[in-house]
Short mmCIF file of C-alpha atoms in Angstrom, two decimals:
data_model
loop_
_atom_site.label_atom_id
_atom_site.label_comp_id
_atom_site.label_asym_id
_atom_site.label_seq_id
_atom_site.Cartn_x
_atom_site.Cartn_y
_atom_site.Cartn_z
CA MET A 19 0.00 0.00 0.00
CA SER A 20 1.38 3.40 -0.97
CA GLU A 21 1.80 6.03 1.74
CA PRO A 22 -0.55 9.04 1.66
CA ALA A 23 0.77 12.07 -0.18
CA GLY A 24 2.23 14.82 1.96
CA PRO A 25 1.23 18.48 1.88
CA ASP A 26 1.44 20.27 -1.45
CA ARG A 27 3.52 23.46 -1.35
CA SER A 28 1.32 25.40 -3.77
CA ALA A 29 -1.79 24.41 -1.82
CA ILE A 30 -0.19 25.62 1.40
CA LEU A 31 0.80 28.96 -0.12
CA THR A 32 -2.69 29.38 -1.58
CA ALA A 33 -4.27 28.69 1.81
CA LEU A 34 -1.97 31.20 3.50
CA ASP A 35 -2.81 33.82 0.90
CA ARG A 36 -6.39 33.71 2.16
CA VAL A 37 -5.16 34.98 5.53
CA ILE A 38 -5.00 38.77 5.30
CA ASP A 39 -2.00 40.80 6.47
CA PRO A 40 -3.52 43.66 8.54
CA LYS A 41 -0.76 46.08 7.54
CA SER A 42 -0.77 45.70 3.75
CA GLY A 43 -4.23 44.23 3.14
CA LYS A 44 -2.67 41.47 1.04
CA GLY A 45 -2.61 37.74 1.70
CA LEU A 46 0.33 36.49 3.76
CA THR A 47 1.99 34.87 0.74
CA ALA A 48 1.62 37.95 -1.47
CA ALA A 49 2.84 40.17 1.38
CA GLY A 50 6.06 38.16 1.64
CA LEU A 51 5.42 37.13 5.24
CA VAL A 52 5.79 33.37 4.76
CA ARG A 53 9.44 32.87 5.74
CA GLY A 54 11.35 29.61 5.97
CA LEU A 55 8.47 27.39 4.88
CA VAL A 56 9.18 23.74 5.78
CA LEU A 57 7.18 20.77 4.49
CA ARG A 58 8.31 17.48 5.95
CA SER A 59 6.09 14.39 5.94
CA GLY A 60 2.80 15.67 7.42
CA ARG A 61 4.37 18.66 9.16
CA VAL A 62 4.20 22.24 7.86
CA ALA A 63 5.89 25.17 9.58
CA PHE A 64 7.00 28.69 8.78
CA MET A 65 8.06 31.88 10.53
CA LEU A 66 5.89 34.98 10.60
CA GLU A 67 8.42 37.77 11.09
CA VAL A 68 7.11 41.25 11.97
CA ALA A 69 8.33 44.44 13.59
CA PRO A 70 8.57 44.34 17.42
CA ALA A 71 5.77 46.91 17.78
CA ASP A 72 3.41 44.69 15.74
CA ILE A 73 3.71 41.47 17.75
CA GLU A 74 0.33 41.85 19.48
CA LEU A 75 -1.37 42.79 16.22
CA TYR A 76 -0.18 39.59 14.56
CA ARG A 77 -0.96 37.06 17.30
CA ARG A 78 -4.43 36.49 15.87
CA VAL A 79 -2.95 36.33 12.35
CA ARG A 80 -0.59 33.60 13.54
CA ASP A 81 -3.54 31.58 14.86
CA GLN A 82 -5.45 32.09 11.61
CA ALA A 83 -2.44 30.93 9.60
CA GLU A 84 -2.07 27.77 11.68
CA ALA A 85 -5.78 27.02 11.18
CA ALA A 86 -5.48 27.59 7.43
CA ILE A 87 -2.55 25.18 7.19
CA ALA A 88 -4.22 22.55 9.37
CA ASP A 89 -7.27 22.52 7.05
CA THR A 90 -5.11 21.72 4.01
CA ASP A 91 -5.03 18.13 2.72
CA GLY A 92 -2.10 16.06 3.93
CA VAL A 93 -1.25 18.23 6.92
CA GLU A 94 -0.96 16.47 10.28
CA THR A 95 0.87 19.19 12.24
CA ALA A 96 0.83 22.95 11.61
CA GLN A 97 3.17 25.39 13.35
CA VAL A 98 3.64 29.11 12.81
CA VAL A 99 6.37 30.82 14.82
CA LEU A 100 5.67 34.51 15.40
CA THR A 101 8.97 36.37 15.74
CA SER A 102 9.96 40.02 15.78
CA GLU A 103 12.26 41.59 13.25
CA LEU A 104 15.30 43.28 14.73
CA GLN A 105 15.53 46.86 13.57
CA ALA A 106 18.74 48.06 11.98
CA PRO A 107 20.75 50.14 14.42
CA SER A 108 20.47 53.86 13.84
CA ALA A 109 23.88 54.55 15.34
CA GLN A 110 26.76 55.15 12.96
CA GLN A 111 28.35 51.80 12.14
CA PHE A 112 31.81 53.18 11.50
CA THR A 113 33.71 55.78 13.48
CA VAL A 114 37.08 57.38 12.89
CA ALA A 115 39.88 57.67 15.38
CA PRO A 116 43.12 59.65 15.05
CA ARG A 117 46.18 57.68 14.06
CA ARG A 118 49.36 58.72 15.81
CA GLY A 119 51.69 60.66 13.54
CA GLY A 120 51.36 61.29 9.85
CA LEU A 121 52.27 59.19 6.87
CA PRO A 122 55.98 58.32 6.58
CA PRO A 123 57.95 60.30 3.98
CA PRO A 124 58.72 58.57 0.69
CA PRO A 125 62.16 56.91 0.42
CA GLY A 126 64.97 59.41 -0.14
CA ALA A 127 62.95 62.47 0.83
CA HIS A 128 64.22 64.96 3.40
CA ARG A 129 61.80 65.15 6.29
CA ALA A 130 62.51 68.83 6.90
CA ALA A 131 61.62 69.71 3.31
CA LEU A 132 58.11 68.31 3.59
CA PRO A 133 55.20 70.28 5.01
CA GLU A 134 53.80 68.85 8.22
CA SER A 135 51.00 66.46 7.30
CA ALA A 136 47.65 66.43 9.06
CA PRO A 137 47.07 63.61 11.51
CA GLN A 138 45.74 60.55 9.75
CA ARG A 139 42.43 59.06 10.82
CA ARG A 140 41.50 55.42 10.72
CA ALA A 141 38.17 53.61 10.54
CA ARG A 142 36.82 51.80 13.55
CA ILE A 143 33.61 49.75 13.78
CA ALA A 144 31.28 51.13 16.42
CA ASP A 145 29.80 48.79 19.01
CA ASP A 146 26.35 47.42 18.22
CA PRO A 147 24.08 48.86 20.95
CA GLY A 148 21.85 45.80 20.68
CA ALA A 149 24.71 43.44 21.42
CA GLN A 150 26.17 44.91 24.58
CA LEU A 151 27.22 42.07 26.84
CA HIS A 152 26.69 41.93 30.57
CA PRO A 153 25.64 39.25 33.06
CA MET A 154 22.29 37.88 31.86
CA VAL A 155 20.12 37.96 35.00
CA ASP A 156 16.98 36.93 33.07
CA ALA A 157 18.49 33.78 31.56
CA VAL A 158 16.92 30.51 32.78
CA LYS A 159 17.45 26.80 32.30
CA PRO A 160 14.87 24.69 30.47
CA PRO A 161 12.42 22.99 32.83
CA HIS A 162 13.72 19.82 34.51
CA VAL A 163 17.35 20.29 33.40
CA ASN A 164 19.89 20.24 36.23
CA LYS A 165 23.05 21.36 34.45
CA VAL A 166 23.80 23.11 31.13
CA ILE A 167 27.27 22.94 29.57
CA ALA A 168 28.07 24.71 26.29
CA VAL A 169 30.85 23.54 23.97
CA ALA A 170 32.21 26.52 22.05
CA SER A 171 35.03 27.58 19.76
CA GLY A 172 36.03 30.79 18.08
CA LYS A 173 36.44 29.26 14.62
CA GLY A 174 35.27 26.29 12.62
CA GLY A 175 37.31 23.21 11.82
CA VAL A 176 38.65 22.53 15.31
CA GLY A 177 36.39 19.54 15.98
CA LYS A 178 33.96 21.23 18.35
CA SER A 179 30.98 19.09 17.26
CA THR A 180 33.11 15.95 17.55
CA VAL A 181 33.91 16.96 21.13
CA ALA A 182 30.28 17.82 21.95
CA VAL A 183 28.85 14.55 20.59
CA ASN A 184 31.45 12.34 22.26
CA LEU A 185 31.22 14.31 25.53
CA ALA A 186 27.46 13.66 25.55
CA ALA A 187 28.10 9.97 24.83
CA ALA A 188 30.63 9.91 27.67
CA PHE A 189 28.09 11.39 30.10
CA ALA A 190 25.62 8.68 29.04
CA ALA A 191 28.27 5.98 29.54
CA LEU A 192 28.80 7.29 33.08
CA GLY A 193 25.12 6.82 33.87
CA GLN A 194 23.94 10.39 33.39
CA ARG A 195 20.62 11.37 31.78
CA VAL A 196 22.01 13.53 29.02
CA GLY A 197 20.69 15.72 26.22
CA LEU A 198 22.48 17.27 23.24
CA LEU A 199 21.24 20.50 21.67
CA ASP A 200 22.75 21.07 18.24
CA ALA A 201 22.63 24.87 18.18
CA ASP A 202 24.32 25.24 14.80
CA ILE A 203 21.28 26.45 12.88
CA TYR A 204 23.10 26.86 9.56
CA GLY A 205 25.25 23.71 9.68
CA PRO A 206 23.70 21.04 11.93
CA SER A 207 25.83 17.93 12.33
CA ALA A 208 24.39 16.00 15.30
CA PRO A 209 21.94 13.91 13.20
CA THR A 210 24.81 12.63 11.06
CA MET A 211 27.26 12.13 13.92
CA LEU A 212 24.68 10.23 15.99
CA GLY A 213 23.13 8.36 13.06
CA VAL A 214 19.59 9.43 13.88
CA GLY A 215 16.84 10.85 11.67
CA GLY A 216 13.09 11.16 11.47
CA ASP A 217 10.57 13.80 12.42
CA PRO A 218 10.30 14.92 16.06
CA THR A 219 6.84 14.99 17.57
CA PHE A 220 5.20 17.63 19.77
CA ASP A 221 3.86 17.35 23.29
CA GLU A 222 0.59 18.87 24.47
CA GLU A 223 2.34 22.21 25.07
CA LYS A 224 3.62 22.29 21.47
CA ARG A 225 7.18 21.66 22.63
CA LEU A 226 9.40 19.50 20.45
CA ASN A 227 10.16 16.01 21.77
CA PRO A 228 13.87 15.24 21.24
CA MET A 229 14.99 12.18 19.30
CA VAL A 230 16.99 9.52 21.16
CA ALA A 231 20.24 7.90 20.03
CA TRP A 232 23.01 6.12 21.98
CA GLY A 233 21.28 6.98 25.24
CA ILE A 234 21.24 10.70 24.37
CA LYS A 235 18.22 12.94 23.89
CA VAL A 236 19.12 15.05 20.88
CA MET A 237 17.46 18.01 19.18
CA SER A 238 18.70 19.68 16.02
CA ILE A 239 17.34 21.91 13.29
CA GLY A 240 18.49 19.09 11.00
CA PHE A 241 15.42 17.09 12.08
CA ILE A 242 13.06 19.90 11.09
CA VAL A 243 14.24 21.45 7.83
CA GLU A 244 13.97 19.66 4.52
CA PRO A 245 17.01 17.39 4.04
CA GLY A 246 19.75 18.74 1.79
CA THR A 247 18.42 22.30 1.72
CA ALA A 248 20.30 25.40 2.82
CA ASN A 249 18.86 27.37 5.73
CA ILE A 250 18.80 30.82 4.15
CA TRP A 251 17.62 32.67 7.23
CA ARG A 252 18.38 36.11 8.58
CA GLY A 253 19.54 36.48 12.17
CA PRO A 254 16.10 36.96 13.80
CA MET A 255 14.71 33.84 12.14
CA ALA A 256 17.71 31.74 13.15
CA SER A 257 17.46 33.03 16.71
CA SER A 258 13.75 32.22 16.84
CA ALA A 259 14.46 28.69 15.61
CA LEU A 260 17.08 28.29 18.33
CA ARG A 261 14.61 29.38 21.01
CA SER A 262 12.21 26.66 19.85
CA LEU A 263 14.98 24.05 20.14
CA ILE A 264 16.00 25.29 23.60
CA ASN A 265 12.42 24.93 24.81
CA SER A 266 12.18 21.28 23.78
CA ASN A 267 10.76 18.69 26.16
CA TRP A 268 14.07 17.67 27.76
CA GLY A 269 12.82 16.06 30.96
CA THR A 270 10.12 15.66 33.55
CA ALA A 271 9.85 16.13 37.30
CA GLU A 272 10.12 12.35 37.68
CA GLU A 273 13.05 11.99 35.24
CA PRO A 274 14.96 15.27 35.01
CA LEU A 275 17.89 15.65 32.65
CA ASP A 276 21.20 15.53 34.52
CA VAL A 277 23.11 17.53 31.93
CA LEU A 278 22.33 19.28 28.65
CA VAL A 279 25.30 19.68 26.29
CA ILE A 280 25.04 22.59 23.84
CA ASP A 281 26.98 22.27 20.59
CA LEU A 282 27.43 25.91 19.56
CA PRO A 283 28.29 27.15 16.07
CA PRO A 284 31.70 28.82 15.81
CA GLY A 285 32.03 32.55 16.33
CA THR A 286 30.31 35.23 18.40
CA GLY A 287 27.20 36.14 16.41
CA ASP A 288 23.40 36.09 16.70
CA ILE A 289 23.11 32.46 17.77
CA GLN A 290 25.62 32.84 20.59
CA LEU A 291 23.96 36.06 21.77
CA THR A 292 20.53 34.42 21.80
CA LEU A 293 21.91 31.52 23.77
CA VAL A 294 23.61 33.57 26.49
CA GLN A 295 20.60 35.89 26.78
CA LYS A 296 17.98 33.13 27.10
CA LEU A 297 19.75 30.09 28.53
CA LYS A 298 21.42 30.03 31.94
CA MET A 299 24.61 28.00 31.65
CA ASP A 300 26.61 26.27 34.35
CA GLY A 301 29.74 26.61 32.29
CA VAL A 302 31.45 26.66 28.91
CA VAL A 303 34.11 24.36 27.51
CA ILE A 304 36.37 26.05 24.94
CA VAL A 305 37.67 23.78 22.17
CA SER A 306 40.80 24.61 20.22
CA THR A 307 43.64 22.99 18.35
CA PRO A 308 47.27 23.73 19.24
CA GLN A 309 47.64 26.20 16.35
CA GLU A 310 47.99 29.87 17.23
CA ILE A 311 45.34 30.94 14.71
CA ALA A 312 42.80 28.68 16.45
CA LEU A 313 43.87 29.96 19.88
CA ILE A 314 43.33 33.59 18.81
CA ASP A 315 39.71 32.82 17.95
CA ALA A 316 39.28 30.75 21.11
CA ARG A 317 40.19 33.86 23.12
CA ARG A 318 37.38 35.81 21.46
CA ALA A 319 34.87 33.11 22.37
CA ALA A 320 36.14 33.05 25.96
CA GLN A 321 35.86 36.84 26.24
CA MET A 322 32.23 36.80 25.10
CA PHE A 323 31.19 34.24 27.70
CA GLU A 324 33.19 35.90 30.46
CA LYS A 325 31.33 39.17 29.85
CA THR A 326 27.98 37.44 30.25
CA GLY A 327 28.89 35.78 33.52
CA ALA A 328 29.06 32.22 32.12
CA PRO A 329 32.01 30.51 33.81
CA ILE A 330 34.73 29.04 31.59
CA LEU A 331 35.17 25.47 32.84
CA GLY A 332 38.36 24.87 30.92
CA VAL A 333 40.00 24.29 27.55
CA VAL A 334 39.98 21.09 25.48
CA GLU A 335 42.83 20.67 23.02
CA ASN A 336 41.56 18.63 20.08
CA MET A 337 43.91 17.06 17.51
CA ALA A 338 46.58 17.34 20.18
CA TYR A 339 48.86 14.68 18.70
CA PHE A 340 49.01 11.57 16.55
CA ALA A 341 50.44 8.36 18.01
CA ASP A 342 52.47 6.33 15.52
CA SER A 343 52.81 2.53 15.52
CA SER A 344 55.42 2.72 18.27
CA GLY A 345 53.20 4.86 20.47
CA ALA A 346 55.34 7.97 20.05
CA ARG A 347 53.36 11.21 20.06
CA ILE A 348 53.71 13.33 16.93
CA PRO A 349 52.40 16.91 17.46
CA ILE A 350 51.18 17.53 13.91
CA PHE A 351 49.62 20.91 14.75
CA GLY A 352 52.16 22.03 17.34
CA THR A 353 52.30 21.50 21.05
CA GLY A 354 51.57 23.32 24.29
CA GLY A 355 49.38 26.05 22.81
CA ALA A 356 46.12 25.12 24.54
CA LYS A 357 47.87 24.56 27.87
CA THR A 358 49.39 28.03 27.69
CA GLU A 359 46.02 29.52 26.73
CA ALA A 360 44.31 27.76 29.63
CA GLU A 361 46.88 29.21 32.01
CA ARG A 362 46.30 32.67 30.54
CA LEU A 363 42.56 32.31 31.14
CA GLY A 364 43.15 30.92 34.62
CA VAL A 365 41.27 27.69 33.86
CA PRO A 366 42.36 24.05 33.62
CA LEU A 367 43.38 22.21 30.48
CA LEU A 368 40.59 19.62 30.68
CA ALA A 369 41.68 17.17 27.99
CA GLU A 370 44.06 16.52 25.12
CA ILE A 371 42.21 14.55 22.44
CA PRO A 372 44.49 12.63 20.08
CA ILE A 373 43.97 12.29 16.34
CA GLU A 374 42.47 8.88 15.59
CA VAL A 375 41.17 7.52 12.33
CA ALA A 376 38.47 5.63 14.24
CA LEU A 377 37.23 8.91 15.75
CA ARG A 378 36.71 10.43 12.32
CA GLU A 379 35.14 7.25 10.96
CA GLY A 380 32.76 7.04 13.91
CA CYS A 381 31.53 10.60 13.36
CA ASP A 382 30.94 9.98 9.65
CA ALA A 383 29.12 6.71 10.33
CA GLY A 384 26.90 8.01 13.15
CA ARG A 385 28.62 5.82 15.73
CA PRO A 386 30.26 7.85 18.55
CA LEU A 387 33.69 6.47 19.41
CA VAL A 388 32.96 6.58 23.14
CA ALA A 389 30.01 4.24 22.65
CA THR A 390 31.64 1.82 20.21
CA HIS A 391 35.34 1.77 21.22
CA PRO A 392 35.46 2.98 24.84
CA ASP A 393 39.01 1.65 25.36
CA SER A 394 40.58 3.73 22.58
CA PRO A 395 42.85 6.60 23.69
CA ALA A 396 40.47 9.28 22.38
CA ALA A 397 37.44 7.65 24.02
CA ARG A 398 39.25 7.42 27.34
CA ALA A 399 40.10 11.12 27.06
CA PHE A 400 36.41 11.95 26.55
CA LEU A 401 35.38 9.76 29.48
CA ASP A 402 37.95 11.50 31.71
CA LEU A 403 36.66 14.86 30.50
CA ALA A 404 33.05 13.93 31.35
CA ALA A 405 34.08 12.71 34.82
CA LYS A 406 35.67 16.11 35.52
CA LEU A 407 32.47 17.94 34.54
CA ILE A 408 29.88 15.89 36.44
#
């Protein structure tokens, strides 16, 4: 027997065009208010993004849009996320500051023969008033979650997601109830690294129910968007999606989550700001490789979390060395950099994760090394790391 056909995109857009935008008088589709439309199996969702002052005006529109979607053939679940559009800052984005001294004279010229040049001025980027960092007193943990640990890095390519996934698996191996939030909205990797797919369901409060793999409750935007498509979302939409993931059904009063591991995207942008503003964290683990260029970016990540009052638990040096057939350690990317950086930050060096082919293969195959080869050097390093953080 063939499976019933899923929702038709054109039928959904037609239904939404019958819901009138109160500002323009047009249908929602014609008004360009249907953002990030997702059709997956019987689930349809999109974001209704409006100006902050119009939120109350559009609450009824959001309900009407959900009803219109739900009445369309093939739809089992309808969800419309009402989010506010961040206004562009009115402050000047670039400022100028005096540069000491003038331009140097050309080669061979006599300095005394040249007229005194005016002081040079250089461009500086002004601070974004909407991104000023300070301790986030309003941040809270999700219900029934005892501890929240973020895994962060200043740049991509240092193996942060590998660390986050295997750290979560290590917590599970140590008997902890553990969750993993893949907060990389634009490049989710947890579904692949944990070998789990499917469509998450909703509870009675319209919270997402995480998927389960290797003893880990996991939630990722990769379960929600259409497979293989790029998430072409502006900052407010990505932040709204992250808030929905944060508010997933992680635990209950009878079975609370012991620890929630957050796999952050690299950098210090919208996603990180949303996280530190909304989610109270017990600490942050900074991941770096021994290279100086990676350490420079790790410092930026550490500075951001320090300003928000999130404690830095320590530094993990990934790709620390490669052990040859004799067991000798070969520091392919240098040595000692992360230890020195940890000392500069006044935090411990929590782990040195070696380069292992099996670690890379496990991530590609959706089989965490900690769960499949717990006696390997890298797996033991992750288990030691988890024991330090319990």
